[in-house]
Every structure is written in C-alpha cells, then in structure tokens.
Amino acid sequence: MAPAVAENALNAHSCVHCCPSLFWRRVSAAAKTMMSWRSHLASRSRRITTTPRLFPQTSLFRRRHRLLRVRHLHLPHMGRRRHLHLHRLHPGKKAPPPPPPPPPGKKAPPPPPSPPKIIGSGASLVSLPGEVNIAPSKPVYIGPKLKTFFWKKMPRLSGIWCFSNDFSAETIIDEPFLLAMLEIRKKASPLSTSSGESKEPKRNGLCKSSAFSFQRKQNIAIALKQLKLPVDEMCRALIECDEVALPFEKLELLLGVLPTVEEMERLRMEKVLGNVSWTDVEEYVYKVCVTVTDARERISLLLASEQTEELVSFTEKRIDMIEKAVNLLTSKSSRLAAVLHAVLALGNFMNRGGAHADAVGFRLESLNQMNFVKAVDGKTTMLEVFVVSLKDRRPDLLQFIEELDCLDSLAGTTVQEVGRSVSQLSFTLQKMRSAVEESKRPEMKENRAAMFPAGLVDLFPNRMALHIQKHLAVVSELALRHQRLKEDVSAMLEGYGEDPMLDESVLWNYILQFGMDVENFCKRAEMEGIDKQTLLRAVGVDPNALGETRLNDGMAEEGGAARGSDDGRSVSGTLQ
C-alpha cells in the first residue's frame, strides 16, 4: 500500500501545472490513505507486542517481535514527516481558533440533562453506559409488629414452589385473629403517679453496662435467683464461712457467678466513670467482690476443703490396687509366674533346633500368638494344647485366673493418674498455707477490717489452718508412696522388656486377655469334654496305641534336651 501512496503523490506532482484541482484531490487522497495506513499499523503493533510474553522461547516469534517493535518505534517519526495538514494544502483557509476560556468568577454551564431511563419488562432498569442502576426501594412496613418466624428461606425457586396451586393461601389469613394471637404487645410502664400524670423516664445521659455479655448476664441472674440470698447476707456467709447458708452446692453456683479478672476491671472502670446504668446483677456482683476481695480464691479453697476427704480416699485405693498388680507381676511364687514359666518351657520345646530356641524369657505381647499357632490338624491351637496339658498335670495352676481380679479392678488406672491426684492435693494445701500466711500480714488485716462490715470476724484463715493440720501428714505419706510405686512400675516394665516410660496398663491388658482366653477354653473343654485323648484323636493318633508311660517319658526327654537344664526338663515333663 505504501508504494501506491508514493505513486499517487508523484502523479499529483507531475500534473500540478496541468490541472491544479486534480492535484489537490490526489494529495488529499494520498494524505487520507497515509493516515489510515498509519492507524492500521499502530493498532496491529499494539495487538502483537503483548503476545511474545506467552512464547519467549520461540526464535521466529522473537525476530517478528523485534521487527514490529522497530516499526512501532519509528512509526511516529515517519508519521510526523509525512503527515500533511489539510489546512496548509489550501492557502486561503485557516483552522478555526479554539473557543475562548470562560471569564473568571463565572461558573461553567451545567451539563445537558441525561435522557430518561427506559423501564423494560420486569423490574430491571436500562441506563446509558457509565450510569449506575438504582433498584427500586422496598415499601416500608409500618403496621403492627408480629412474632418472628425464624425459617430458612429458599435461595431460588425449586420443587413445589416452581408452580402455582389452585389453593389460595390467603384464604387462611384471618388478620384480626392472627394479630390478636401473634402481635407483640408493649408492656405498660408504671410511670403514672398518684395524681394521674405520667412522668418521662430520666435517662440523664447514662448508657448500658458492657461488663457482661447478654447471655452471661442472663446466666448470672438465674443463678442469683437460685441462691436466694441478699447481698449483705452473702458477704456475711463468705466472711464467716457459714456452711448452713452456703453449702457445697451453693458454693459451686456462686463460683460461676463471680466475674473474671477482665469483667471486674470493666466494672471498676464503669464505676469510676459514673455514666453507666447498672442493673441489680452488676450491683450485686460488684458489692460482693469489693467487700470480700478474695471471694474467688476463698470459694475455690472452701470447695477444695470439702473434696479433700474424698480425694484422699480415692487416691489411697488406687495406690493399693496398683501395688497389688505390681506385686502380682513381679512375685516369683505366684501361680501367674509358674504359668508364664510353663509357657516359656513349651515355647523352647517347640523351637528347639531353631533360631528362636533357648529363650530366657519373652515379652507378654507374645501370649496372644498362642491363638494363631495351629496343631497338625490345622484347628487345634497352641493355647488349647497348653491348657489341656495343665489340666492333665497341674490343674492347680489354672487357678491363676483368680489372681487377676486385682488387674480387672484397675479399669485403666495408671500411676500417672494417681500422680495427678497427689499433685492436686499438694497444690491445694500449698494454696491454703499461702492464704493463712497472707492473712497474718498487718496491712492485710487493716484492709480487711476496713472493708468488712462492722461486727464480723473473718473465720476463713482459722478454718484453712485446721484443714492443713488435719491432712498434711496424710498427703505427705501419699506422695512418698506414689514415688516408690513409680519406681517399682518402671522396674517391672524393664523386667518384661518394655520401655520404663511406657504406660503400665499395656501389661495389664496382655495378662487380662491371656487369662480371658484360658478361662473361655476351660469352659468350652468342660462342656465338650475335651482332654488329651480327644486332641490326639483329632490329629489322627490313637491314644491306646501309645503307652502312657512311653508318651510321657519321651516328651520329658525331648523337653530336657530343649532346655538343657534340670528346670527345663521338669517343666517340659509337666506339660506332657
């Protein structure tokens, strides 16, 4: 297109003397063609210069981008050089001057009004570009206020709501009846005086208290109604530690009523400012906390003193049970120890000549594997063979199940739980001792005497001192017993090949499960008559063909070879 523009300009120059009008027409056409070509290249370069970022690795595209960038950079200069102003091509005509600026002090004329908006079908409004559609506001309901029905509205039409029904729901709307039943009625305020004149409530610029949330304030009000104690009587009962006026249940209820540290700080700030309107709840709570400054700590220690007897008894019972369990698993003369040694002898007899032979002990979790080792018939388990052997040779050892009652009564109790109970008792006594020592300070005595009502004597320090004197020796003894028990449990765990820091309830569970399996098979053996002869017939061996003496002697010799000791021979012979 560019050569065509140059050719038109050359033809126009050659015909300037022949036909001036033709010259000006051709120059104007050339100028318009040049301007359109310039705008076309500019728009094309703007479209393409942003795309190379998508493919920066393509060499062909980089070369094309570089060429277009050069064109884009040189295009304005070329345009300035070849752009022809039309008013210069016509010597007798000048460009119109720009409009003069408005005179100072005079405002610019207002813009012309916008065309009216067209309301189409439906509720949507059609406006010109750049304008904001303003939805029509909903009509304000000014009728009577009814009870609110808190339902969940459908976000869109679906289901039965998509089509209309012949039934008209408006027929059941009995407005007078519904207003009488559901209208919110304003409570009549007792503002009328004896003369019949009403008084306006005096607000005096007071705002509501924000010390408590709405729900918290409601809970406090409900608790105060249950306490049924005036504030002065409440303070007196706390100071004198009156168990009749404040039993254990009311002390627990009062502890939930008292404000936290943050709530008390807000109450103090509102009291200092004086521009907050308080209800009976704030007044009651504030007076109790100001009169009895240590009300929360006092109530906590009173509750702990009531629970000390029960907690001490509970801790003593738990320590006794764990001590019995540890003695059972560490005793060398118990039936459980004999049964475990019998299992060890049977295992060494079965594993002789293998990598698992000559074991000196085993971890208790291996007891469960006796249920999965099968005899040659594929049905009888090692546990059943072991129990039948005990019933035939040492039936008294099966009474070890009765020794497991102490483990069953633990119910998951561990040394760690007992330690928490002992720590709680020690911490409570320490806090009581600190409270007693704090009450002996002269400045504390003066402060309490100034805050307490006249004629009241603080009995809290004396009660705490008596409580400490009564339970200090018992709690100290429990702490020593717990420390010794903790060491015994660690030694027991280490003796059975477990981690000393492990929870000892794992061992209890292993032994209890083993005892349960043995007991269940003993019951089944009694019902089905299972004995040695029955098991031999199950594996295809005739018990009459084998002499009882030969069977026993042969197995005893094999057991002795497996153990390599007198103890091993005796236990192995016992199992057979």
PDB file of C-alpha atoms in Angstrom, residues 135-321:
ATOM      1  CA  ALA A 135     -33.030  -0.711  42.263  1.00  0.00           C
ATOM      2  CA  PRO A 136     -36.420   0.477  43.454  1.00  0.00           C
ATOM      3  CA  SER A 137     -36.588   0.547  47.244  1.00  0.00           C
ATOM      4  CA  LYS A 138     -38.960  -1.834  49.009  1.00  0.00           C
ATOM      5  CA  PRO A 139     -42.021  -0.296  50.619  1.00  0.00           C
ATOM      6  CA  VAL A 140     -41.554   0.257  54.340  1.00  0.00           C
ATOM      7  CA  TYR A 141     -43.950  -1.749  56.511  1.00  0.00           C
ATOM      8  CA  ILE A 142     -45.461   0.454  59.189  1.00  0.00           C
ATOM      9  CA  GLY A 143     -48.103  -1.927  60.516  1.00  0.00           C
ATOM     10  CA  PRO A 144     -48.175  -3.812  63.822  1.00  0.00           C
ATOM     11  CA  LYS A 145     -45.115  -5.897  64.745  1.00  0.00           C
ATOM     12  CA  LEU A 146     -45.735  -9.652  64.967  1.00  0.00           C
ATOM     13  CA  LYS A 147     -43.706 -12.515  66.371  1.00  0.00           C
ATOM     14  CA  THR A 148     -40.804 -13.518  64.125  1.00  0.00           C
ATOM     15  CA  PHE A 149     -40.883 -16.910  62.423  1.00  0.00           C
ATOM     16  CA  PHE A 150     -37.203 -17.885  62.092  1.00  0.00           C
ATOM     17  CA  TRP A 151     -37.269 -20.075  58.992  1.00  0.00           C
ATOM     18  CA  LYS A 152     -34.721 -20.786  56.280  1.00  0.00           C
ATOM     19  CA  LYS A 153     -35.749 -19.187  53.003  1.00  0.00           C
ATOM     20  CA  MET A 154     -35.189 -20.864  49.645  1.00  0.00           C
ATOM     21  CA  PRO A 155     -32.459 -19.146  47.615  1.00  0.00           C
ATOM     22  CA  ARG A 156     -34.351 -19.801  44.369  1.00  0.00           C
ATOM     23  CA  LEU A 157     -37.496 -21.404  43.049  1.00  0.00           C
ATOM     24  CA  SER A 158     -37.395 -25.188  43.096  1.00  0.00           C
ATOM     25  CA  GLY A 159     -39.658 -28.136  43.759  1.00  0.00           C
ATOM     26  CA  ILE A 160     -43.272 -27.348  44.576  1.00  0.00           C
ATOM     27  CA  TRP A 161     -42.514 -23.631  44.661  1.00  0.00           C
ATOM     28  CA  CYS A 162     -41.994 -23.526  40.889  1.00  0.00           C
ATOM     29  CA  PHE A 163     -45.685 -23.840  40.047  1.00  0.00           C
ATOM     30  CA  SER A 164     -48.836 -22.329  41.472  1.00  0.00           C
ATOM     31  CA  ASN A 165     -51.554 -24.293  43.189  1.00  0.00           C
ATOM     32  CA  ASP A 166     -55.298 -23.904  42.931  1.00  0.00           C
ATOM     33  CA  PHE A 167     -55.365 -23.481  46.696  1.00  0.00           C
ATOM     34  CA  SER A 168     -55.147 -19.830  47.715  1.00  0.00           C
ATOM     35  CA  ALA A 169     -53.045 -19.413  50.837  1.00  0.00           C
ATOM     36  CA  GLU A 170     -54.563 -16.008  51.526  1.00  0.00           C
ATOM     37  CA  THR A 171     -57.871 -17.646  52.424  1.00  0.00           C
ATOM     38  CA  ILE A 172     -56.476 -18.854  55.758  1.00  0.00           C
ATOM     39  CA  ILE A 173     -55.100 -15.430  56.721  1.00  0.00           C
ATOM     40  CA  ASP A 174     -57.555 -14.219  59.343  1.00  0.00           C
ATOM     41  CA  GLU A 175     -55.882 -10.915  60.111  1.00  0.00           C
ATOM     42  CA  PRO A 176     -57.825  -9.970  63.278  1.00  0.00           C
ATOM     43  CA  PHE A 177     -57.282 -13.432  64.748  1.00  0.00           C
ATOM     44  CA  LEU A 178     -53.588 -13.536  63.877  1.00  0.00           C
ATOM     45  CA  LEU A 179     -52.998 -10.035  65.218  1.00  0.00           C
ATOM     46  CA  ALA A 180     -54.681 -10.964  68.466  1.00  0.00           C
ATOM     47  CA  MET A 181     -52.541 -14.096  68.782  1.00  0.00           C
ATOM     48  CA  LEU A 182     -49.142 -13.031  67.440  1.00  0.00           C
ATOM     49  CA  GLU A 183     -48.843  -9.268  67.831  1.00  0.00           C
ATOM     50  CA  ILE A 184     -46.027  -8.077  70.060  1.00  0.00           C
ATOM     51  CA  ARG A 185     -47.600  -6.027  72.803  1.00  0.00           C
ATOM     52  CA  LYS A 186     -45.698  -3.342  74.573  1.00  0.00           C
ATOM     53  CA  LYS A 187     -45.530  -3.658  78.323  1.00  0.00           C
ATOM     54  CA  ALA A 188     -47.205  -0.853  80.183  1.00  0.00           C
ATOM     55  CA  SER A 189     -44.542   1.045  82.080  1.00  0.00           C
ATOM     56  CA  PRO A 190     -45.538   2.072  85.627  1.00  0.00           C
ATOM     57  CA  LEU A 191     -44.865   5.773  85.110  1.00  0.00           C
ATOM     58  CA  SER A 192     -48.203   7.140  86.260  1.00  0.00           C
ATOM     59  CA  THR A 193     -48.219   8.988  89.567  1.00  0.00           C
ATOM     60  CA  SER A 194     -50.963   9.208  92.113  1.00  0.00           C
ATOM     61  CA  SER A 195     -52.272  12.384  90.503  1.00  0.00           C
ATOM     62  CA  GLY A 196     -52.695  10.636  87.164  1.00  0.00           C
ATOM     63  CA  GLU A 197     -49.846  12.470  85.447  1.00  0.00           C
ATOM     64  CA  SER A 198     -47.238  10.444  83.607  1.00  0.00           C
ATOM     65  CA  LYS A 199     -43.568  11.047  84.051  1.00  0.00           C
ATOM     66  CA  GLU A 200     -40.958  10.629  81.340  1.00  0.00           C
ATOM     67  CA  PRO A 201     -38.080   8.278  82.230  1.00  0.00           C
ATOM     68  CA  LYS A 202     -34.989  10.135  83.302  1.00  0.00           C
ATOM     69  CA  ARG A 203     -32.020   8.919  81.347  1.00  0.00           C
ATOM     70  CA  ASN A 204     -29.526  11.578  82.416  1.00  0.00           C
ATOM     71  CA  GLY A 205     -27.272  10.502  79.529  1.00  0.00           C
ATOM     72  CA  LEU A 206     -26.460   7.079  81.086  1.00  0.00           C
ATOM     73  CA  CYS A 207     -25.520   4.144  78.857  1.00  0.00           C
ATOM     74  CA  LYS A 208     -25.915   0.442  79.453  1.00  0.00           C
ATOM     75  CA  SER A 209     -23.175  -1.587  81.087  1.00  0.00           C
ATOM     76  CA  SER A 210     -20.945  -3.646  78.819  1.00  0.00           C
ATOM     77  CA  ALA A 211     -19.096  -5.566  81.534  1.00  0.00           C
ATOM     78  CA  PHE A 212     -21.092  -8.741  80.851  1.00  0.00           C
ATOM     79  CA  SER A 213     -22.435 -10.121  77.624  1.00  0.00           C
ATOM     80  CA  PHE A 214     -26.175 -10.597  77.286  1.00  0.00           C
ATOM     81  CA  GLN A 215     -26.029 -14.381  77.740  1.00  0.00           C
ATOM     82  CA  ARG A 216     -23.587 -14.124  80.638  1.00  0.00           C
ATOM     83  CA  LYS A 217     -25.806 -11.585  82.356  1.00  0.00           C
ATOM     84  CA  GLN A 218     -28.821 -13.853  81.988  1.00  0.00           C
ATOM     85  CA  ASN A 219     -26.933 -16.796  83.493  1.00  0.00           C
ATOM     86  CA  ILE A 220     -25.848 -14.709  86.478  1.00  0.00           C
ATOM     87  CA  ALA A 221     -29.402 -13.509  87.051  1.00  0.00           C
ATOM     88  CA  ILE A 222     -30.714 -17.093  87.005  1.00  0.00           C
ATOM     89  CA  ALA A 223     -28.015 -18.231  89.447  1.00  0.00           C
ATOM     90  CA  LEU A 224     -28.763 -15.370  91.839  1.00  0.00           C
ATOM     91  CA  LYS A 225     -32.436 -16.359  91.876  1.00  0.00           C
ATOM     92  CA  GLN A 226     -31.415 -19.891  92.832  1.00  0.00           C
ATOM     93  CA  LEU A 227     -29.136 -18.672  95.617  1.00  0.00           C
ATOM     94  CA  LYS A 228     -31.927 -16.608  97.232  1.00  0.00           C
ATOM     95  CA  LEU A 229     -29.513 -14.664  99.413  1.00  0.00           C
ATOM     96  CA  PRO A 230     -29.386 -10.873  99.780  1.00  0.00           C
ATOM     97  CA  VAL A 231     -26.051  -9.339  99.032  1.00  0.00           C
ATOM     98  CA  ASP A 232     -25.327  -8.442 102.668  1.00  0.00           C
ATOM     99  CA  GLU A 233     -26.147 -11.976 103.813  1.00  0.00           C
ATOM    100  CA  MET A 234     -23.945 -13.369 101.045  1.00  0.00           C
ATOM    101  CA  CYS A 235     -20.975 -11.279 102.179  1.00  0.00           C
ATOM    102  CA  ARG A 236     -21.509 -12.315 105.808  1.00  0.00           C
ATOM    103  CA  ALA A 237     -21.637 -16.012 104.891  1.00  0.00           C
ATOM    104  CA  LEU A 238     -18.395 -15.744 102.905  1.00  0.00           C
ATOM    105  CA  ILE A 239     -16.580 -13.919 105.697  1.00  0.00           C
ATOM    106  CA  GLU A 240     -17.719 -16.249 108.468  1.00  0.00           C
ATOM    107  CA  CYS A 241     -17.570 -19.426 106.269  1.00  0.00           C
ATOM    108  CA  ASP A 242     -21.156 -20.288 107.146  1.00  0.00           C
ATOM    109  CA  GLU A 243     -21.771 -23.843 105.932  1.00  0.00           C
ATOM    110  CA  VAL A 244     -25.505 -23.576 106.621  1.00  0.00           C
ATOM    111  CA  ALA A 245     -26.087 -20.517 104.447  1.00  0.00           C
ATOM    112  CA  LEU A 246     -23.551 -21.625 101.831  1.00  0.00           C
ATOM    113  CA  PRO A 247     -23.446 -25.411 101.470  1.00  0.00           C
ATOM    114  CA  PHE A 248     -21.334 -27.132  98.848  1.00  0.00           C
ATOM    115  CA  GLU A 249     -23.940 -26.828  96.059  1.00  0.00           C
ATOM    116  CA  LYS A 250     -24.405 -23.091  96.577  1.00  0.00           C
ATOM    117  CA  LEU A 251     -20.660 -22.534  96.693  1.00  0.00           C
ATOM    118  CA  GLU A 252     -20.323 -24.159  93.260  1.00  0.00           C
ATOM    119  CA  LEU A 253     -23.155 -21.986  91.957  1.00  0.00           C
ATOM    120  CA  LEU A 254     -21.628 -18.836  93.423  1.00  0.00           C
ATOM    121  CA  LEU A 255     -18.237 -19.578  91.873  1.00  0.00           C
ATOM    122  CA  GLY A 256     -19.826 -19.420  88.419  1.00  0.00           C
ATOM    123  CA  VAL A 257     -21.482 -16.099  89.275  1.00  0.00           C
ATOM    124  CA  LEU A 258     -18.326 -14.231  90.261  1.00  0.00           C
ATOM    125  CA  PRO A 259     -16.788 -12.107  87.489  1.00  0.00           C
ATOM    126  CA  THR A 260     -13.454 -12.847  85.911  1.00  0.00           C
ATOM    127  CA  VAL A 261     -10.485 -10.503  86.206  1.00  0.00           C
ATOM    128  CA  GLU A 262     -11.344  -8.758  82.922  1.00  0.00           C
ATOM    129  CA  GLU A 263     -15.009  -8.380  83.838  1.00  0.00           C
ATOM    130  CA  MET A 264     -14.097  -6.942  87.237  1.00  0.00           C
ATOM    131  CA  GLU A 265     -11.769  -4.412  85.611  1.00  0.00           C
ATOM    132  CA  ARG A 266     -14.596  -3.241  83.339  1.00  0.00           C
ATOM    133  CA  LEU A 267     -16.916  -2.914  86.328  1.00  0.00           C
ATOM    134  CA  ARG A 268     -14.347  -0.773  88.145  1.00  0.00           C
ATOM    135  CA  MET A 269     -13.893   1.462  85.098  1.00  0.00           C
ATOM    136  CA  GLU A 270     -17.644   1.940  84.756  1.00  0.00           C
ATOM    137  CA  LYS A 271     -17.892   2.739  88.452  1.00  0.00           C
ATOM    138  CA  VAL A 272     -15.181   5.376  88.152  1.00  0.00           C
ATOM    139  CA  LEU A 273     -16.692   6.962  85.037  1.00  0.00           C
ATOM    140  CA  GLY A 274     -20.151   7.125  86.579  1.00  0.00           C
ATOM    141  CA  ASN A 275     -22.005   7.400  83.262  1.00  0.00           C
ATOM    142  CA  VAL A 276     -23.147   3.753  83.116  1.00  0.00           C
ATOM    143  CA  SER A 277     -26.521   2.490  84.246  1.00  0.00           C
ATOM    144  CA  TRP A 278     -26.231  -0.748  86.241  1.00  0.00           C
ATOM    145  CA  THR A 279     -28.889  -3.366  86.857  1.00  0.00           C
ATOM    146  CA  ASP A 280     -29.288  -5.461  90.000  1.00  0.00           C
ATOM    147  CA  VAL A 281     -26.859  -8.020  88.571  1.00  0.00           C
ATOM    148  CA  GLU A 282     -23.930  -5.602  88.297  1.00  0.00           C
ATOM    149  CA  GLU A 283     -24.713  -4.052  91.674  1.00  0.00           C
ATOM    150  CA  TYR A 284     -24.847  -7.446  93.408  1.00  0.00           C
ATOM    151  CA  VAL A 285     -21.666  -8.829  91.878  1.00  0.00           C
ATOM    152  CA  TYR A 286     -19.683  -5.625  92.374  1.00  0.00           C
ATOM    153  CA  LYS A 287     -20.583  -5.326  96.044  1.00  0.00           C
ATOM    154  CA  VAL A 288     -19.645  -8.942  96.778  1.00  0.00           C
ATOM    155  CA  CYS A 289     -16.255  -8.603  95.063  1.00  0.00           C
ATOM    156  CA  VAL A 290     -15.478  -5.259  96.705  1.00  0.00           C
ATOM    157  CA  THR A 291     -16.494  -6.375 100.194  1.00  0.00           C
ATOM    158  CA  VAL A 292     -14.766  -9.782 100.010  1.00  0.00           C
ATOM    159  CA  THR A 293     -11.769  -9.029  97.816  1.00  0.00           C
ATOM    160  CA  ASP A 294     -10.549 -12.645  97.741  1.00  0.00           C
ATOM    161  CA  ALA A 295     -14.008 -14.100  97.087  1.00  0.00           C
ATOM    162  CA  ARG A 296     -12.995 -16.286  94.137  1.00  0.00           C
ATOM    163  CA  GLU A 297      -9.929 -17.777  95.832  1.00  0.00           C
ATOM    164  CA  ARG A 298     -11.851 -18.177  99.073  1.00  0.00           C
ATOM    165  CA  ILE A 299     -14.676 -20.120  97.416  1.00  0.00           C
ATOM    166  CA  SER A 300     -12.215 -22.301  95.472  1.00  0.00           C
ATOM    167  CA  LEU A 301     -10.372 -23.287  98.649  1.00  0.00           C
ATOM    168  CA  LEU A 302     -13.617 -23.914 100.513  1.00  0.00           C
ATOM    169  CA  LEU A 303     -14.741 -26.242  97.737  1.00  0.00           C
ATOM    170  CA  ALA A 304     -11.351 -27.993  97.754  1.00  0.00           C
ATOM    171  CA  SER A 305     -11.530 -28.493 101.509  1.00  0.00           C
ATOM    172  CA  GLU A 306     -14.896 -30.206 101.087  1.00  0.00           C
ATOM    173  CA  GLN A 307     -13.431 -32.558  98.464  1.00  0.00           C
ATOM    174  CA  THR A 308     -10.166 -33.379 100.244  1.00  0.00           C
ATOM    175  CA  GLU A 309     -11.524 -36.335 102.211  1.00  0.00           C
ATOM    176  CA  GLU A 310     -12.981 -37.967  99.113  1.00  0.00           C
ATOM    177  CA  LEU A 311      -9.883 -37.328  97.005  1.00  0.00           C
ATOM    178  CA  VAL A 312      -7.563 -38.750  99.678  1.00  0.00           C
ATOM    179  CA  SER A 313      -9.654 -41.907  99.955  1.00  0.00           C
ATOM    180  CA  PHE A 314      -9.798 -42.291  96.176  1.00  0.00           C
ATOM    181  CA  THR A 315      -6.023 -41.890  95.841  1.00  0.00           C
ATOM    182  CA  GLU A 316      -5.283 -44.394  98.607  1.00  0.00           C
ATOM    183  CA  LYS A 317      -7.474 -47.045  96.954  1.00  0.00           C
ATOM    184  CA  ARG A 318      -5.841 -46.528  93.578  1.00  0.00           C
ATOM    185  CA  ILE A 319      -2.349 -46.794  95.055  1.00  0.00           C
ATOM    186  CA  ASP A 320      -3.298 -50.025  96.861  1.00  0.00           C
ATOM    187  CA  MET A 321      -4.657 -51.595  93.659  1.00  0.00           C
TER     188      MET A 321
END
